[in-house]
Short mmCIF file of C-alpha atoms in Angstrom, two decimals:
data_model
loop_
_atom_site.label_atom_id
_atom_site.label_comp_id
_atom_site.label_asym_id
_atom_site.label_seq_id
_atom_site.Cartn_x
_atom_site.Cartn_y
_atom_site.Cartn_z
CA MET O 299 239.53 100.47 281.88
CA PRO O 300 239.03 103.86 280.11
CA ALA O 301 241.39 104.68 277.17
CA ARG O 302 244.37 106.84 278.28
CA SER O 303 244.37 110.38 276.95
CA ASP O 304 246.84 113.19 277.09
CA GLY O 305 244.29 115.85 276.43
CA SER O 306 245.82 116.74 273.04
CA GLY O 307 242.47 117.66 271.63
CA HIS O 308 242.09 120.57 274.03
CA SER O 309 245.27 122.66 273.07
CA ASP O 310 243.24 125.96 272.74
CA ILE O 311 241.65 125.49 276.23
CA ILE O 312 244.86 124.48 277.81
CA SER O 313 246.41 127.69 276.37
CA VAL O 314 243.61 129.78 277.91
CA LEU O 315 243.98 128.00 281.38
CA GLN O 316 247.77 128.67 281.22
CA ASP O 317 247.03 132.34 280.71
CA MET O 318 244.86 132.00 283.85
CA GLY O 319 247.89 130.73 285.87
CA LEU O 320 247.68 126.97 285.55
CA THR O 321 250.55 124.60 284.34
CA GLU O 322 249.90 122.28 281.43
CA ASN O 323 249.25 119.26 283.74
CA GLU O 324 247.05 121.24 285.94
CA SER O 325 245.05 122.26 282.88
CA ARG O 326 244.73 118.77 281.74
CA VAL O 327 243.39 117.52 285.13
CA TYR O 328 240.91 120.41 285.44
CA ILE O 329 239.63 119.72 281.92
CA LEU O 330 239.22 115.95 282.79
CA LEU O 331 237.24 116.71 285.89
CA LEU O 332 234.96 119.09 283.99
CA GLU O 333 234.25 116.46 281.54
CA HIS O 334 233.84 113.48 283.80
CA GLY O 335 232.86 114.92 287.19
CA SER O 336 234.36 113.93 290.49
CA MET O 337 237.15 111.38 290.20
CA THR O 338 239.55 109.50 292.42
CA ALA O 339 243.35 109.73 291.92
CA GLN O 340 243.30 106.29 290.27
CA ASP O 341 240.55 107.43 287.94
CA ILE O 342 242.63 110.41 286.78
CA LEU O 343 245.71 108.25 286.29
CA ASN O 344 243.75 106.02 284.09
CA TYR O 345 243.25 108.84 281.73
CA LEU O 346 246.35 110.92 281.94
CA PRO O 347 250.04 109.71 281.69
CA LEU O 348 251.05 111.09 285.14
CA ARG O 349 252.91 109.41 288.07
CA GLN O 350 251.15 109.30 291.35
CA PRO O 351 253.45 111.82 293.19
CA GLN O 352 253.04 114.19 290.12
CA LEU O 353 249.29 114.00 290.42
CA TYR O 354 249.36 114.94 294.13
CA ASP O 355 251.44 117.94 293.30
CA VAL O 356 248.94 118.83 290.56
CA THR O 357 245.89 118.51 292.61
CA ALA O 358 247.50 120.52 295.50
CA GLY O 359 248.22 123.24 293.05
CA LEU O 360 244.67 123.24 291.65
CA GLU O 361 243.15 123.44 295.19
CA ARG O 362 245.45 126.34 296.07
CA LYS O 363 244.52 128.26 292.91
CA GLY O 364 240.86 127.79 293.50
CA PHE O 365 240.06 125.47 290.65
CA ILE O 366 238.97 122.18 292.43
CA ASN O 367 237.66 120.90 295.76
CA ILE O 368 238.95 117.77 297.47
CA LEU O 369 236.18 115.56 298.75
CA LEU O 370 237.20 113.73 301.93
CA GLY O 371 236.53 110.06 302.02
CA ARG O 372 238.06 106.68 301.25
CA PRO O 373 239.35 107.15 298.74
CA LYS O 374 239.43 110.93 298.28
CA LYS O 375 237.86 112.33 295.31
CA TYR O 376 238.49 115.60 293.30
CA GLU O 377 235.84 117.74 291.70
CA ALA O 378 236.07 120.84 289.47
CA ILE O 379 234.76 124.12 290.67
CA ASP O 380 232.22 125.70 288.31
CA PRO O 381 234.11 127.58 285.67
CA GLU O 382 231.94 130.74 286.02
CA ALA O 383 232.71 130.82 289.74
CA VAL O 384 236.50 130.39 288.97
CA VAL O 385 236.50 133.24 286.44
CA GLU O 386 234.47 135.53 288.55
CA ALA O 387 236.80 134.99 291.54
CA ARG O 388 239.87 135.64 289.57
CA GLU O 389 238.43 138.81 288.08
CA GLN O 390 237.72 140.07 291.55
CA ILE O 391 241.25 139.30 292.76
CA LEU O 392 242.66 141.00 289.56
CA ASN O 393 240.55 144.01 290.12
CA ARG O 394 241.57 144.27 293.72
CA ASN O 395 245.28 144.12 292.72
CA ARG O 396 245.20 146.11 289.50
CA GLU O 397 245.32 149.61 291.07
CA TYR O 398 248.13 148.73 293.46
CA PHE O 399 250.19 147.08 290.73
CA LEU O 400 249.76 149.95 288.17
CA ASN O 401 250.51 152.68 290.76
CA TRP O 402 253.72 150.82 291.60
CA ALA O 403 254.59 150.03 288.02
CA ASN O 404 254.03 153.66 286.83
CA ILE O 405 256.39 154.94 289.65
CA ALA O 406 258.99 152.28 288.66
CA ILE O 407 258.82 153.38 284.94
CA GLN O 408 259.11 157.02 285.74
CA ASN O 409 262.10 156.43 287.92
CA ARG O 410 264.14 154.22 285.37
CA HIS O 411 266.61 155.95 283.15
CA GLU O 412 267.51 153.61 280.28
CA LYS O 413 265.55 153.51 276.95
CA THR O 414 265.81 150.68 274.69
CA ALA O 415 265.24 151.59 271.01
CA LEU O 416 264.46 148.09 269.53
CA ILE O 417 262.94 145.18 271.43
CA ASN O 418 262.34 141.81 270.04
CA ALA O 419 258.79 140.57 270.84
CA LYS O 420 259.22 136.81 270.57
CA ASN O 421 255.51 135.79 270.64
CA ILE O 422 252.07 137.03 269.73
CA LYS O 423 251.29 137.86 273.34
CA SER O 424 254.17 140.17 273.50
CA VAL O 425 253.25 141.84 270.19
CA ILE O 426 249.61 142.39 271.35
CA ASN O 427 250.51 143.69 274.78
CA ASN O 428 252.93 146.17 273.40
CA SER O 429 250.48 147.25 270.78
CA ILE O 430 247.87 147.88 273.35
CA GLU O 431 250.39 149.78 275.41
CA LEU O 432 251.16 152.18 272.42
CA ILE O 433 247.40 152.59 271.67
CA ASN O 434 246.76 153.52 275.32
CA ASN O 435 249.66 155.98 275.28
CA ALA O 436 248.75 157.79 272.00
CA ASN O 437 247.90 161.43 272.52
CA GLU O 438 246.90 162.61 269.02
CA THR O 439 247.40 160.03 266.19
CA LEU O 440 247.29 156.32 265.63
CA GLU O 441 248.17 154.54 262.29
CA ILE O 442 247.37 150.99 262.23
CA GLU O 443 247.79 148.31 259.57
CA THR O 444 246.46 144.93 260.41
CA THR O 445 244.55 141.81 259.43
CA TRP O 446 241.07 141.36 260.90
CA GLU O 447 242.27 138.59 263.20
CA LEU O 448 244.95 140.68 264.67
CA TYR O 449 242.56 143.63 264.87
CA THR O 450 240.23 141.70 267.19
CA TYR O 451 243.01 141.50 269.81
CA ILE O 452 243.38 145.35 269.97
CA ARG O 453 239.78 146.40 269.22
CA ASP O 454 238.77 147.58 272.65
CA PRO O 455 241.61 150.14 273.29
CA ILE O 456 241.28 151.43 269.65
CA ILE O 457 237.54 152.10 270.31
CA ARG O 458 238.38 153.81 273.60
CA LYS O 459 240.90 156.09 272.06
CA LEU O 460 238.54 156.80 269.11
CA LYS O 461 235.86 157.86 271.46
CA GLY O 462 238.40 160.05 273.35
CA GLY O 463 239.12 162.12 270.17
CA CYS O 464 242.28 160.50 268.96
CA ARG O 465 242.74 160.65 265.11
CA ILE O 466 242.90 157.09 263.91
CA GLU O 467 243.64 155.67 260.51
CA ILE O 468 243.28 151.88 260.00
CA MET O 469 244.29 150.00 256.97
CA PHE O 470 243.17 146.35 256.66
CA PHE O 471 244.71 143.71 254.49
CA GLY O 472 244.01 139.98 254.04
CA ASN O 473 241.43 137.84 252.09
CA ASP O 474 238.89 137.72 255.03
CA ILE O 475 238.06 141.38 254.84
CA LYS O 476 234.53 142.33 253.86
CA THR O 477 233.57 146.04 253.24
CA GLU O 478 230.20 145.75 254.92
CA MET O 479 231.80 144.01 258.00
CA ILE O 480 234.04 147.06 258.44
CA LYS O 481 231.25 149.52 257.89
CA ASN O 482 229.19 147.85 260.67
CA GLU O 483 232.10 147.67 262.94
CA PHE O 484 232.66 151.50 262.90
CA SER O 485 229.14 152.50 262.29
CA GLY O 486 228.58 156.05 263.57
CA MET O 487 232.23 156.66 264.42
CA GLU O 488 234.55 159.30 262.99
CA ILE O 489 237.49 157.15 261.62
CA ASP O 490 239.47 156.69 258.40
CA VAL O 491 239.58 153.09 257.15
CA LYS O 492 241.10 151.63 253.89
CA TYR O 493 241.87 148.35 252.39
CA ILE O 494 245.16 147.35 250.80
CA MET O 495 246.05 144.16 248.96
CA PRO O 496 248.31 142.28 249.48
CA GLY O 497 249.37 144.49 252.45
CA GLN O 498 252.71 145.49 253.80
CA PHE O 499 253.00 144.58 257.49
CA PHE O 500 251.21 144.55 260.83
CA ALA O 501 251.87 147.93 262.51
CA VAL O 502 250.73 150.14 265.29
CA ILE O 503 252.17 153.69 265.16
CA SER O 504 251.56 156.00 268.11
CA ASP O 505 251.89 159.65 267.55
CA GLU O 506 254.35 158.85 264.64
CA THR O 507 256.89 158.36 267.41
CA ASN O 508 256.79 154.73 268.71
CA SER O 509 255.70 151.64 266.81
CA VAL O 510 255.09 147.89 266.76
CA PHE O 511 256.01 146.06 263.66
CA MET O 512 255.33 142.47 262.39
CA PRO O 513 256.33 141.25 258.92
CA ARG O 514 253.30 140.64 256.62
CA GLY O 515 254.07 136.96 256.15
CA VAL O 516 254.22 136.36 259.92
CA ALA O 517 251.07 138.39 260.55
CA MET O 518 249.13 136.32 258.13
CA ASN O 519 250.33 132.85 259.27
CA ILE O 520 248.20 131.81 262.21
CA ASN O 521 249.88 128.42 262.32
CA MET O 522 253.36 129.56 263.26
CA GLU O 523 254.85 131.20 266.45
CA ARG O 524 254.51 134.84 265.43
CA TYR O 525 256.96 137.59 266.45
CA GLY O 526 257.51 141.18 265.94
CA TYR O 527 259.48 144.23 267.10
CA ILE O 528 258.75 147.16 269.38
CA ILE O 529 260.40 150.31 268.21
CA LYS O 530 260.81 152.97 270.79
CA ASP O 531 262.61 155.49 268.65
CA ARG O 532 261.17 158.29 266.44
CA ASP O 533 263.67 158.05 263.64
CA MET O 534 263.14 154.21 263.33
CA SER O 535 259.35 154.58 263.74
CA TRP O 536 259.32 157.23 261.03
CA PHE O 537 260.60 154.73 258.45
CA ILE O 538 257.47 152.58 259.33
CA THR O 539 255.28 155.68 259.27
CA HIS O 540 256.53 156.77 255.80
CA ASN O 541 255.88 153.21 254.43
CA PHE O 542 252.48 153.08 256.08
CA PHE O 543 251.37 156.28 254.36
CA THR O 544 252.89 155.17 250.95
CA GLY O 545 250.37 152.32 251.10
CA TRP O 546 247.70 154.50 252.60
CA TYR O 547 247.58 156.96 249.71
CA ARG O 548 247.02 154.15 247.16
CA ALA O 549 244.69 152.01 249.28
CA MET O 550 240.98 151.55 248.67
CA GLU O 551 238.81 153.94 250.80
CA ILE O 552 236.17 152.27 252.97
CA LEU O 553 235.37 154.98 255.59
CA LYS O 554 236.40 158.60 255.67
CA MET O 555 236.18 161.06 258.59
CA PRO O 556 234.65 164.30 257.44
CA LEU O 557 236.91 167.24 257.42
CA ILE O 558 235.91 169.40 260.44
CA ARG O 559 236.69 173.00 260.55
CA PRO O 560 238.37 174.43 262.41
CA TYR O 561 240.83 171.56 262.87
CA LYS O 562 244.33 171.31 264.13
CA TYR O 563 246.74 168.80 262.34
CA SER O 564 249.83 167.58 264.22
CA SER O 565 250.65 165.15 261.44
CA GLN O 566 251.82 166.33 258.12
CA ARG O 567 251.10 162.93 256.52
CA ILE O 568 247.53 162.88 257.67
CA LEU O 569 246.99 166.47 256.34
CA ILE O 570 248.33 165.31 253.03
CA GLY O 571 245.88 162.40 252.96
CA ASP O 572 242.93 164.84 253.66
CA LEU O 573 244.16 167.30 251.09
CA LYS O 574 244.53 164.47 248.51
CA GLY O 575 240.75 163.75 248.87
CA LEU O 576 239.68 167.33 248.06
CA ASN O 577 238.63 168.65 244.65
CA GLY O 578 240.91 171.58 244.26
CA ILE O 579 243.18 172.77 247.03
CA ASN O 580 243.03 176.14 248.53
CA ILE O 581 242.92 175.73 252.28
CA ASN O 582 243.53 178.72 254.55
CA GLY O 583 245.16 178.41 257.97
CA VAL O 584 248.07 178.91 260.21
CA LEU O 585 251.27 176.97 259.82
CA ASP O 586 253.63 176.53 262.70
CA GLY O 587 257.05 174.82 262.34
CA SER O 588 260.65 175.58 261.70
CA PHE O 589 262.86 176.42 258.76
CA ARG O 590 264.79 173.26 257.80
CA LEU O 591 268.10 174.82 257.16
CA THR O 592 268.25 177.41 260.09
CA GLY O 593 265.96 175.79 262.78
CA LYS O 594 264.32 179.17 263.25
CA ARG O 595 260.55 179.18 264.02
CA PHE O 596 258.06 179.55 261.14
CA HIS O 597 254.68 180.84 262.10
CA GLU O 598 252.47 182.43 259.38
CA GLN O 599 248.96 182.74 258.01
CA GLY O 600 248.50 181.58 254.43
CA SER O 601 246.89 178.99 252.09
CA ILE O 602 247.77 175.46 250.92
CA THR O 603 247.76 175.59 247.16
CA GLY O 604 249.11 172.12 246.09
CA ILE O 605 250.71 168.86 247.05
CA ASN O 606 253.56 166.92 245.83
CA LEU O 607 253.26 163.14 246.41
CA ASP O 608 255.38 160.17 245.18
CA SER O 609 257.25 157.39 246.99
CA ASP O 610 260.10 159.69 248.01
CA VAL O 611 258.71 163.20 248.23
CA ILE O 612 255.58 163.87 250.26
CA ASN O 613 254.95 167.61 250.87
CA PHE O 614 252.64 170.47 250.25
CA VAL O 615 252.86 174.10 249.05
CA PHE O 616 251.96 176.87 251.35
CA GLU O 617 251.70 180.47 250.11
CA THR O 618 251.89 183.57 252.34
CA LYS O 619 252.31 187.21 251.93
CA ASN O 620 256.04 186.55 252.39
CA GLY O 621 256.45 183.91 249.68
CA LYS O 622 255.78 180.35 248.68
CA PHE O 623 257.17 177.52 250.74
CA THR O 624 257.28 173.67 250.49
CA VAL O 625 256.36 172.02 253.75
CA GLY O 626 257.53 168.52 254.94
CA GLY O 627 257.15 166.32 257.95
CA TYR O 628 259.63 165.05 260.50
CA ASP O 629 262.16 163.64 258.01
CA SER O 630 262.21 166.63 255.80
CA GLN O 631 265.27 166.73 253.62
CA LEU O 632 264.32 168.94 250.46
CA GLU O 633 261.53 171.12 251.93
CA ASP O 634 261.74 174.69 253.11
CA VAL O 635 259.78 174.23 256.29
CA ILE O 636 259.30 171.35 258.83
CA MET O 637 255.65 171.35 259.98
CA ARG O 638 254.83 171.13 263.70
CA TYR O 639 251.11 171.76 263.33
CA PHE O 640 248.56 173.35 260.93
CA ASN O 641 245.42 175.00 262.08
CA ILE O 642 242.60 175.24 259.52
CA ASN O 643 240.89 178.65 260.05
#
């Protein structure tokens, strides 16, 4: 009699099959059939610790989901359908249903009224799915701090946004980062990439308004159930944004997007970063924003002549024919003007 096995050596494959809609027991039976070929119910029971009624429920589920065939005879046998055929069939079903589901979901989202500021993402799938959602929804800027392992989960939407003209800054951390690997990954792309050690956190920040956050220790520990937070609030996300840029300004540069003129900045923090890399500052342009104390609109032509940069104060000096002004970002507390955008002439 064959040695009994619970399939514990296939935990990664079982997890993948569960993502495809199988239960744990269905996954174990399908794996067994792939490894051994067609088997009777008794053959399967010799390998797996299942009761016979359980097995019949499992095989019925596998047949209904399109993973096995039941071969008629005495006794009946079960055989696994070719994995490529299974995957292709499920992709066709998904593609057929995707448009219907997305249309319905978008209407439902537009019609709902409540907005939750802080959401607990209790597992890595939730963190990644919400990160992809923020990336897809970004209009102008993305700031991302990540390990290489977590980057691989969100790579494709990042590249799509990059090709669509979104300004993206990625800061890697972790011991597995190689400079040449990063340069090859983004070869020919206009993107800003840096490396920081030991790193601060995993974060995806969309338009400096919404964010996903995971503590550094959690992000780097692949052997634990990882969790994070989805922050749908500009004030709370700005705290993550501020800390991201505090690290960004001192991180090691790997790739730098060339400054293209004319260029419109919607992020005061990104503008500061570009100015920091220039030798001598005297950038002409139009600044649009509002006076911090009165809220009245500020819209003037002038020149950026200096920057002030430390852990608490991040601003630049803007000189016009009407005077000299300090310019801050969304959380301005000391500056004269809150920047909305800056157009380089």
